Amino acid sequence: MELILASRNKKKIREMEAILAGHFPDVRVLSLDDIGFEGDIEEDGTTFEENALIKARTALAASGNRIAAIADDSGLAVDALNGEPGVYSARYAGEHGDDAANNALLLKNLAHLPPEQRTARFVCCIALVYPDGREMTVRGETQGLIIDEARGEGGFGYDPYFYYEPFGKTFSELTADEKNGISHRGRAIAKLAEELKNI
């Protein structure tokens, strides 16, 4: 089974393929580069679901409407910040993908709060679109706390500051298997796999 993932992020593509392979051993996840898509996709939706659908529809069209496409939109939602950074997680500090600046702004905005009031959740919405016009979305969430000091060498984005209490680790300290089992993306992909089985 082939699917296009509307992304160029190699870590995300490997993570998606690894989790889906647990359900579909023959799965092959293609990237935007694999199908020759150039340029960027404008994510101008106001929800994770809208942005995921925009990206998946674009990838499907770029394949000549031949290969089903999936896309995820994910981010961090902090309760004390009314859900920020939300859909703007990757560009919270202004420039897209500047993890250091995004984390610095997050910590600055939370500096006045004690640890117990820094509750947050990682959210992942995955959209799946088929050449025949069928579309669906699934959502996964993981609850945690934002801590002051970065911990761990793995992960990306806000992972070093996102503390997952049941394991006593940040997302950057988790092994790939641990993270895939409890992460927002892992939970969303598990739901996606169930939908794929039904289809």
PDB file of C-alpha atoms in Angstrom:
ATOM      1  CA  MET A   1       0.000   0.000   0.000  1.00  0.00           C
ATOM      2  CA  GLU A   2       1.304   3.414  -0.967  1.00  0.00           C
ATOM      3  CA  LEU A   3       0.317   6.680   0.651  1.00  0.00           C
ATOM      4  CA  ILE A   4       1.639  10.181   0.138  1.00  0.00           C
ATOM      5  CA  LEU A   5       2.453  12.133   3.277  1.00  0.00           C
ATOM      6  CA  ALA A   6       2.225  15.841   2.548  1.00  0.00           C
ATOM      7  CA  SER A   7       5.574  16.613   4.143  1.00  0.00           C
ATOM      8  CA  ARG A   8       9.299  16.831   3.509  1.00  0.00           C
ATOM      9  CA  ASN A   9      10.155  16.253   7.170  1.00  0.00           C
ATOM     10  CA  LYS A  10      12.204  13.034   7.091  1.00  0.00           C
ATOM     11  CA  LYS A  11      11.724  12.376  10.833  1.00  0.00           C
ATOM     12  CA  LYS A  12       7.962  12.718  10.493  1.00  0.00           C
ATOM     13  CA  ILE A  13       7.879  10.464   7.418  1.00  0.00           C
ATOM     14  CA  ARG A  14       9.920   7.743   9.182  1.00  0.00           C
ATOM     15  CA  GLU A  15       7.741   8.031  12.285  1.00  0.00           C
ATOM     16  CA  MET A  16       4.518   7.773  10.256  1.00  0.00           C
ATOM     17  CA  GLU A  17       5.788   4.789   8.259  1.00  0.00           C
ATOM     18  CA  ALA A  18       7.050   2.987  11.385  1.00  0.00           C
ATOM     19  CA  ILE A  19       3.714   3.281  13.190  1.00  0.00           C
ATOM     20  CA  LEU A  20       1.617   2.363  10.141  1.00  0.00           C
ATOM     21  CA  ALA A  21       3.898  -0.610   9.416  1.00  0.00           C
ATOM     22  CA  GLY A  22       2.702  -2.153  12.682  1.00  0.00           C
ATOM     23  CA  HIS A  23      -0.725  -2.415  11.067  1.00  0.00           C
ATOM     24  CA  PHE A  24       0.200  -2.673   7.380  1.00  0.00           C
ATOM     25  CA  PRO A  25       3.620  -4.338   6.917  1.00  0.00           C
ATOM     26  CA  ASP A  26       3.740  -3.519   3.198  1.00  0.00           C
ATOM     27  CA  VAL A  27       3.026   0.211   3.623  1.00  0.00           C
ATOM     28  CA  ARG A  28       5.225   2.692   1.786  1.00  0.00           C
ATOM     29  CA  VAL A  29       4.955   6.351   2.706  1.00  0.00           C
ATOM     30  CA  LEU A  30       6.009   8.754  -0.034  1.00  0.00           C
ATOM     31  CA  SER A  31       7.045  12.349   0.566  1.00  0.00           C
ATOM     32  CA  LEU A  32       6.259  15.467  -1.441  1.00  0.00           C
ATOM     33  CA  ASP A  33       9.746  15.177  -2.929  1.00  0.00           C
ATOM     34  CA  ASP A  34       9.028  11.599  -4.023  1.00  0.00           C
ATOM     35  CA  ILE A  35       6.131  12.782  -6.193  1.00  0.00           C
ATOM     36  CA  GLY A  36       8.015  15.784  -7.546  1.00  0.00           C
ATOM     37  CA  PHE A  37       6.030  18.467  -5.727  1.00  0.00           C
ATOM     38  CA  GLU A  38       7.900  21.751  -5.544  1.00  0.00           C
ATOM     39  CA  GLY A  39       7.124  24.789  -3.467  1.00  0.00           C
ATOM     40  CA  ASP A  40       5.242  25.125  -0.216  1.00  0.00           C
ATOM     41  CA  ILE A  41       1.659  24.503   0.784  1.00  0.00           C
ATOM     42  CA  GLU A  42      -0.026  27.497   2.377  1.00  0.00           C
ATOM     43  CA  GLU A  43      -1.585  26.433   5.652  1.00  0.00           C
ATOM     44  CA  ASP A  44      -4.195  29.133   6.117  1.00  0.00           C
ATOM     45  CA  GLY A  45      -6.785  27.135   8.049  1.00  0.00           C
ATOM     46  CA  THR A  46      -7.862  28.139  11.531  1.00  0.00           C
ATOM     47  CA  THR A  47      -7.982  24.584  12.937  1.00  0.00           C
ATOM     48  CA  PHE A  48      -5.680  21.568  12.843  1.00  0.00           C
ATOM     49  CA  GLU A  49      -8.333  19.720  10.806  1.00  0.00           C
ATOM     50  CA  GLU A  50      -8.561  22.452   8.168  1.00  0.00           C
ATOM     51  CA  ASN A  51      -4.802  22.629   7.706  1.00  0.00           C
ATOM     52  CA  ALA A  52      -4.448  18.845   7.476  1.00  0.00           C
ATOM     53  CA  LEU A  53      -7.131  18.685   4.782  1.00  0.00           C
ATOM     54  CA  ILE A  54      -5.530  21.538   2.804  1.00  0.00           C
ATOM     55  CA  LYS A  55      -2.202  19.693   2.733  1.00  0.00           C
ATOM     56  CA  ALA A  56      -3.672  16.267   1.931  1.00  0.00           C
ATOM     57  CA  ARG A  57      -5.800  17.631  -0.925  1.00  0.00           C
ATOM     58  CA  THR A  58      -2.765  19.392  -2.390  1.00  0.00           C
ATOM     59  CA  ALA A  59      -0.658  16.210  -2.238  1.00  0.00           C
ATOM     60  CA  LEU A  60      -3.424  14.151  -3.836  1.00  0.00           C
ATOM     61  CA  ALA A  61      -3.735  16.654  -6.696  1.00  0.00           C
ATOM     62  CA  ALA A  62       0.058  16.683  -7.132  1.00  0.00           C
ATOM     63  CA  SER A  63       0.004  12.901  -7.646  1.00  0.00           C
ATOM     64  CA  GLY A  64      -2.386  13.362 -10.542  1.00  0.00           C
ATOM     65  CA  ASN A  65      -5.215  12.112  -8.332  1.00  0.00           C
ATOM     66  CA  ARG A  66      -3.677   8.625  -8.376  1.00  0.00           C
ATOM     67  CA  ILE A  67      -2.403   7.959  -4.832  1.00  0.00           C
ATOM     68  CA  ALA A  68      -4.316   8.479  -1.581  1.00  0.00           C
ATOM     69  CA  ALA A  69      -2.754  11.221   0.508  1.00  0.00           C
ATOM     70  CA  ILE A  70      -2.439  11.850   4.200  1.00  0.00           C
ATOM     71  CA  ALA A  71      -1.348  14.962   6.019  1.00  0.00           C
ATOM     72  CA  ASP A  72      -1.074  15.885   9.622  1.00  0.00           C
ATOM     73  CA  ASP A  73      -1.269  19.189  11.344  1.00  0.00           C
ATOM     74  CA  SER A  74      -0.042  19.145  14.862  1.00  0.00           C
ATOM     75  CA  GLY A  75       0.978  21.504  17.566  1.00  0.00           C
ATOM     76  CA  LEU A  76       1.088  22.398  21.200  1.00  0.00           C
ATOM     77  CA  ALA A  77      -1.929  23.810  23.029  1.00  0.00           C
ATOM     78  CA  VAL A  78      -1.183  25.369  26.428  1.00  0.00           C
ATOM     79  CA  ASP A  79      -4.196  25.781  28.699  1.00  0.00           C
ATOM     80  CA  ALA A  80      -2.962  28.926  30.479  1.00  0.00           C
ATOM     81  CA  LEU A  81      -2.338  30.575  27.086  1.00  0.00           C
ATOM     82  CA  ASN A  82      -5.875  29.884  25.820  1.00  0.00           C
ATOM     83  CA  GLY A  83      -4.658  27.111  23.548  1.00  0.00           C
ATOM     84  CA  GLU A  84      -1.645  28.929  22.116  1.00  0.00           C
ATOM     85  CA  PRO A  85       0.497  28.381  20.158  1.00  0.00           C
ATOM     86  CA  GLY A  86      -2.022  25.986  18.546  1.00  0.00           C
ATOM     87  CA  VAL A  87      -2.038  25.984  14.735  1.00  0.00           C
ATOM     88  CA  TYR A  88       0.805  28.511  14.837  1.00  0.00           C
ATOM     89  CA  SER A  89       3.123  26.182  16.801  1.00  0.00           C
ATOM     90  CA  ALA A  90       5.763  25.927  14.067  1.00  0.00           C
ATOM     91  CA  ARG A  91       5.864  29.704  13.577  1.00  0.00           C
ATOM     92  CA  TYR A  92       5.015  30.899  17.082  1.00  0.00           C
ATOM     93  CA  ALA A  93       7.972  33.279  17.250  1.00  0.00           C
ATOM     94  CA  GLY A  94       7.551  34.443  13.648  1.00  0.00           C
ATOM     95  CA  GLU A  95       9.847  32.340  11.468  1.00  0.00           C
ATOM     96  CA  HIS A  96       8.625  28.876  10.476  1.00  0.00           C
ATOM     97  CA  GLY A  97      10.563  26.034  12.076  1.00  0.00           C
ATOM     98  CA  ASP A  98      12.759  28.057  14.447  1.00  0.00           C
ATOM     99  CA  ASP A  99      12.509  25.673  17.394  1.00  0.00           C
ATOM    100  CA  ALA A 100      14.842  27.646  19.653  1.00  0.00           C
ATOM    101  CA  ALA A 101      12.917  30.901  19.197  1.00  0.00           C
ATOM    102  CA  ASN A 102       9.550  29.175  19.570  1.00  0.00           C
ATOM    103  CA  ASN A 103      10.600  27.515  22.826  1.00  0.00           C
ATOM    104  CA  ALA A 104      12.106  30.734  24.166  1.00  0.00           C
ATOM    105  CA  LEU A 105       8.854  32.612  23.541  1.00  0.00           C
ATOM    106  CA  LEU A 106       6.816  29.828  25.119  1.00  0.00           C
ATOM    107  CA  LEU A 107       8.921  29.868  28.284  1.00  0.00           C
ATOM    108  CA  LYS A 108       8.777  33.665  28.434  1.00  0.00           C
ATOM    109  CA  ASN A 109       4.971  33.592  28.212  1.00  0.00           C
ATOM    110  CA  LEU A 110       4.771  30.986  30.996  1.00  0.00           C
ATOM    111  CA  ALA A 111       7.451  32.471  33.273  1.00  0.00           C
ATOM    112  CA  HIS A 112       4.893  33.859  35.745  1.00  0.00           C
ATOM    113  CA  LEU A 113       3.183  30.491  36.307  1.00  0.00           C
ATOM    114  CA  PRO A 114       4.063  27.700  38.766  1.00  0.00           C
ATOM    115  CA  PRO A 115       4.694  24.233  37.274  1.00  0.00           C
ATOM    116  CA  GLU A 116       1.262  22.835  38.145  1.00  0.00           C
ATOM    117  CA  GLN A 117      -0.426  25.550  36.073  1.00  0.00           C
ATOM    118  CA  ARG A 118       1.604  24.795  32.945  1.00  0.00           C
ATOM    119  CA  THR A 119      -0.678  22.054  31.678  1.00  0.00           C
ATOM    120  CA  ALA A 120      -0.590  21.492  27.935  1.00  0.00           C
ATOM    121  CA  ARG A 121      -1.402  18.951  25.310  1.00  0.00           C
ATOM    122  CA  PHE A 122       0.126  17.949  22.036  1.00  0.00           C
ATOM    123  CA  VAL A 123      -2.568  17.679  19.361  1.00  0.00           C
ATOM    124  CA  CYS A 124      -2.320  15.873  16.036  1.00  0.00           C
ATOM    125  CA  CYS A 125      -4.995  15.819  13.382  1.00  0.00           C
ATOM    126  CA  ILE A 126      -4.504  13.547  10.366  1.00  0.00           C
ATOM    127  CA  ALA A 127      -6.506  13.940   7.169  1.00  0.00           C
ATOM    128  CA  LEU A 128      -6.881  11.151   4.622  1.00  0.00           C
ATOM    129  CA  VAL A 129      -8.151  11.888   1.118  1.00  0.00           C
ATOM    130  CA  TYR A 130      -8.803   9.376  -1.641  1.00  0.00           C
ATOM    131  CA  PRO A 131      -8.822   9.785  -5.414  1.00  0.00           C
ATOM    132  CA  ASP A 132     -12.555   8.983  -5.411  1.00  0.00           C
ATOM    133  CA  GLY A 133     -13.303  12.042  -3.270  1.00  0.00           C
ATOM    134  CA  ARG A 134     -13.667  10.412   0.151  1.00  0.00           C
ATOM    135  CA  GLU A 135     -12.164  12.413   3.004  1.00  0.00           C
ATOM    136  CA  MET A 136     -11.818  11.895   6.716  1.00  0.00           C
ATOM    137  CA  THR A 137      -9.921  13.245   9.719  1.00  0.00           C
ATOM    138  CA  VAL A 138      -8.831  11.711  13.022  1.00  0.00           C
ATOM    139  CA  ARG A 139      -7.359  13.370  16.102  1.00  0.00           C
ATOM    140  CA  GLY A 140      -4.947  12.272  18.818  1.00  0.00           C
ATOM    141  CA  GLU A 141      -3.921  14.141  21.974  1.00  0.00           C
ATOM    142  CA  THR A 142      -1.383  13.653  24.772  1.00  0.00           C
ATOM    143  CA  GLN A 143      -1.490  15.592  28.044  1.00  0.00           C
ATOM    144  CA  GLY A 144       1.614  16.923  29.732  1.00  0.00           C
ATOM    145  CA  LEU A 145       3.330  19.831  31.489  1.00  0.00           C
ATOM    146  CA  ILE A 146       5.748  22.475  30.195  1.00  0.00           C
ATOM    147  CA  ILE A 147       8.971  22.521  32.190  1.00  0.00           C
ATOM    148  CA  ASP A 148      11.649  25.237  32.393  1.00  0.00           C
ATOM    149  CA  GLU A 149      14.744  23.296  31.367  1.00  0.00           C
ATOM    150  CA  ALA A 150      15.223  21.307  28.185  1.00  0.00           C
ATOM    151  CA  ARG A 151      15.752  17.587  28.792  1.00  0.00           C
ATOM    152  CA  GLY A 152      16.750  14.871  26.340  1.00  0.00           C
ATOM    153  CA  GLU A 153      18.474  14.630  22.981  1.00  0.00           C
ATOM    154  CA  GLY A 154      15.750  13.146  20.787  1.00  0.00           C
ATOM    155  CA  GLY A 155      12.579  14.576  19.312  1.00  0.00           C
ATOM    156  CA  PHE A 156      12.076  17.999  17.811  1.00  0.00           C
ATOM    157  CA  GLY A 157      10.057  21.159  18.287  1.00  0.00           C
ATOM    158  CA  TYR A 158       8.701  21.516  21.820  1.00  0.00           C
ATOM    159  CA  ASP A 159       9.616  17.926  22.799  1.00  0.00           C
ATOM    160  CA  PRO A 160      12.479  18.826  25.206  1.00  0.00           C
ATOM    161  CA  TYR A 161      10.093  20.921  27.348  1.00  0.00           C
ATOM    162  CA  PHE A 162       7.008  18.686  27.189  1.00  0.00           C
ATOM    163  CA  TYR A 163       7.007  16.527  30.324  1.00  0.00           C
ATOM    164  CA  TYR A 164       4.918  13.348  30.230  1.00  0.00           C
ATOM    165  CA  GLU A 165       4.135  12.527  33.877  1.00  0.00           C
ATOM    166  CA  PRO A 166       3.258   8.797  33.573  1.00  0.00           C
ATOM    167  CA  PHE A 167       6.794   8.064  32.264  1.00  0.00           C
ATOM    168  CA  GLY A 168       8.585  10.799  34.218  1.00  0.00           C
ATOM    169  CA  LYS A 169      10.285  11.958  31.020  1.00  0.00           C
ATOM    170  CA  THR A 170      10.086  14.680  28.411  1.00  0.00           C
ATOM    171  CA  PHE A 171       9.201  13.682  24.874  1.00  0.00           C
ATOM    172  CA  SER A 172      12.881  14.160  23.978  1.00  0.00           C
ATOM    173  CA  GLU A 173      13.880  11.548  26.560  1.00  0.00           C
ATOM    174  CA  LEU A 174      11.534   8.853  25.275  1.00  0.00           C
ATOM    175  CA  THR A 175      12.703   6.041  23.018  1.00  0.00           C
ATOM    176  CA  ALA A 176      11.091   5.904  19.586  1.00  0.00           C
ATOM    177  CA  ASP A 177       8.911   2.968  20.683  1.00  0.00           C
ATOM    178  CA  GLU A 178       7.838   4.725  23.880  1.00  0.00           C
ATOM    179  CA  LYS A 179       6.977   7.905  22.019  1.00  0.00           C
ATOM    180  CA  ASN A 180       5.105   6.142  19.212  1.00  0.00           C
ATOM    181  CA  GLY A 181       3.000   4.338  21.799  1.00  0.00           C
ATOM    182  CA  ILE A 182       1.746   7.421  23.651  1.00  0.00           C
ATOM    183  CA  SER A 183       2.326  10.447  21.425  1.00  0.00           C
ATOM    184  CA  HIS A 184      -0.437  12.529  19.896  1.00  0.00           C
ATOM    185  CA  ARG A 185       0.770  11.444  16.450  1.00  0.00           C
ATOM    186  CA  GLY A 186       0.962   7.804  17.465  1.00  0.00           C
ATOM    187  CA  ARG A 187      -2.590   7.917  18.804  1.00  0.00           C
ATOM    188  CA  ALA A 188      -3.886   9.664  15.689  1.00  0.00           C
ATOM    189  CA  ILE A 189      -2.103   7.184  13.400  1.00  0.00           C
ATOM    190  CA  ALA A 190      -3.582   4.263  15.353  1.00  0.00           C
ATOM    191  CA  LYS A 191      -7.040   5.720  14.705  1.00  0.00           C
ATOM    192  CA  LEU A 192      -6.117   6.233  11.053  1.00  0.00           C
ATOM    193  CA  ALA A 193      -5.011   2.600  10.786  1.00  0.00           C
ATOM    194  CA  GLU A 194      -8.381   1.435  12.125  1.00  0.00           C
ATOM    195  CA  GLU A 195     -10.170   3.559   9.533  1.00  0.00           C
ATOM    196  CA  LEU A 196      -7.935   2.176   6.770  1.00  0.00           C
ATOM    197  CA  LYS A 197      -8.786  -1.359   7.853  1.00  0.00           C
ATOM    198  CA  ASN A 198     -12.481  -0.562   7.670  1.00  0.00           C
ATOM    199  CA  ILE A 199     -12.087   0.900   4.189  1.00  0.00           C
TER     200      ILE A 199
END
